[in-house]
Amino acid sequence: MKLIDYIHEGYNIVTSPRLGQRIKDAYPGVLVFTNRAFEGIPHGRLLVDNYYSGHPAVLSAEPFQDSFVVERFTNDFVGAEMVLPLTGEAGVRSMKLLEQSLKYLNNKQEPNLLEIKLKDTDSVPEVYYKGERLDELPKALVDISYHYRTTGEWPDDSANDINIEYYSTSNDKYLDKKIIGHKRDM
């Protein structure tokens, strides 16, 4: 499990002041205890940064917990990655991907099967299949067709036909065309 999973399961957290503040900023409802205030850790579930697992106040709180978990708060565990300063188009693209990821994690819902966004009749459509964008580099969208038809009075009497063709990357010596298709006959 990762830090975000423990947060969603309702764990209180013991960690460093700096990381504790970041967690509080992102998740205001989470109780975070740092080495500045270990006293008063409530009964419940407790996730402890390995660095603080031997602290006397933390050890004294362990018998009162329903669940007591010690983890190494590595970059991978907390969900942090090395951040390189990006400018221009790459920075904008990275921020959009980060926003989409955070939105998905916060909503904890399945992405739509297909989303097509078209700004005007002369623009290239933004195409998302199961939350994955298919029209942006390194992928290259070739063709998309979508057809909906109803044959009766009830929504169950309808069908969606989807066909998407794209290249998974434009960097390979030999291009590999991918095809996604859904067809339901009536």
mmCIF file of N, CA and C in Angstrom, residues 116-127 133 135 141-142 144:
data_model
loop_
_atom_site.group_PDB
_atom_site.id
_atom_site.type_symbol
_atom_site.label_atom_id
_atom_site.label_comp_id
_atom_site.label_asym_id
_atom_site.label_seq_id
_atom_site.Cartn_x
_atom_site.Cartn_y
_atom_site.Cartn_z
ATOM 1 N N ILE A 116 -14.493 12.314 -26.251
ATOM 2 C CA ILE A 116 -14.007 13.027 -27.427
ATOM 3 C C ILE A 116 -14.311 14.503 -27.209
ATOM 4 N N LYS A 117 -13.270 15.328 -27.249
ATOM 5 C CA LYS A 117 -13.441 16.772 -27.063
ATOM 6 C C LYS A 117 -12.998 17.463 -28.351
ATOM 7 N N LEU A 118 -13.859 18.312 -28.860
ATOM 8 C CA LEU A 118 -13.580 19.006 -30.105
ATOM 9 C C LEU A 118 -13.833 20.491 -29.902
ATOM 10 N N LYS A 119 -12.787 21.313 -30.051
ATOM 11 C CA LYS A 119 -12.907 22.761 -29.811
ATOM 12 C C LYS A 119 -13.652 23.462 -30.938
ATOM 13 N N ASP A 120 -13.375 23.080 -32.173
ATOM 14 C CA ASP A 120 -14.101 23.609 -33.326
ATOM 15 C C ASP A 120 -13.976 22.596 -34.461
ATOM 16 N N THR A 121 -14.619 22.873 -35.587
ATOM 17 C CA THR A 121 -14.652 21.898 -36.677
ATOM 18 C C THR A 121 -13.307 21.716 -37.375
ATOM 19 N N ASP A 122 -12.365 22.626 -37.168
ATOM 20 C CA ASP A 122 -11.050 22.511 -37.798
ATOM 21 C C ASP A 122 -9.973 21.968 -36.870
ATOM 22 N N SER A 123 -10.311 21.665 -35.631
ATOM 23 C CA SER A 123 -9.292 21.231 -34.666
ATOM 24 C C SER A 123 -9.174 19.704 -34.625
ATOM 25 N N VAL A 124 -8.046 19.252 -34.118
ATOM 26 C CA VAL A 124 -7.829 17.821 -33.906
ATOM 27 C C VAL A 124 -8.544 17.452 -32.604
ATOM 28 N N PRO A 125 -9.344 16.389 -32.600
ATOM 29 C CA PRO A 125 -10.071 16.048 -31.371
ATOM 30 C C PRO A 125 -9.138 15.510 -30.282
ATOM 31 N N GLU A 126 -9.474 15.824 -29.039
ATOM 32 C CA GLU A 126 -8.812 15.184 -27.900
ATOM 33 C C GLU A 126 -9.576 13.892 -27.655
ATOM 34 N N VAL A 127 -8.860 12.768 -27.652
ATOM 35 C CA VAL A 127 -9.511 11.475 -27.511
ATOM 36 C C VAL A 127 -8.953 10.757 -26.288
ATOM 37 N N ARG A 133 -5.112 9.324 -22.779
ATOM 38 C CA ARG A 133 -5.193 10.212 -23.943
ATOM 39 C C ARG A 133 -4.447 9.583 -25.115
ATOM 40 N N ASP A 135 -4.352 11.086 -28.439
ATOM 41 C CA ASP A 135 -4.035 11.996 -29.535
ATOM 42 C C ASP A 135 -2.786 12.827 -29.274
ATOM 43 N N LEU A 141 -2.754 9.730 -33.125
ATOM 44 C CA LEU A 141 -4.091 9.333 -33.532
ATOM 45 C C LEU A 141 -4.176 9.296 -35.057
ATOM 46 N N VAL A 142 -4.725 8.205 -35.594
ATOM 47 C CA VAL A 142 -4.874 8.056 -37.038
ATOM 48 C C VAL A 142 -6.326 8.243 -37.446
ATOM 49 N N ILE A 144 -10.648 7.882 -35.877
ATOM 50 C CA ILE A 144 -11.627 7.539 -34.858
ATOM 51 C C ILE A 144 -13.004 7.657 -35.469
#
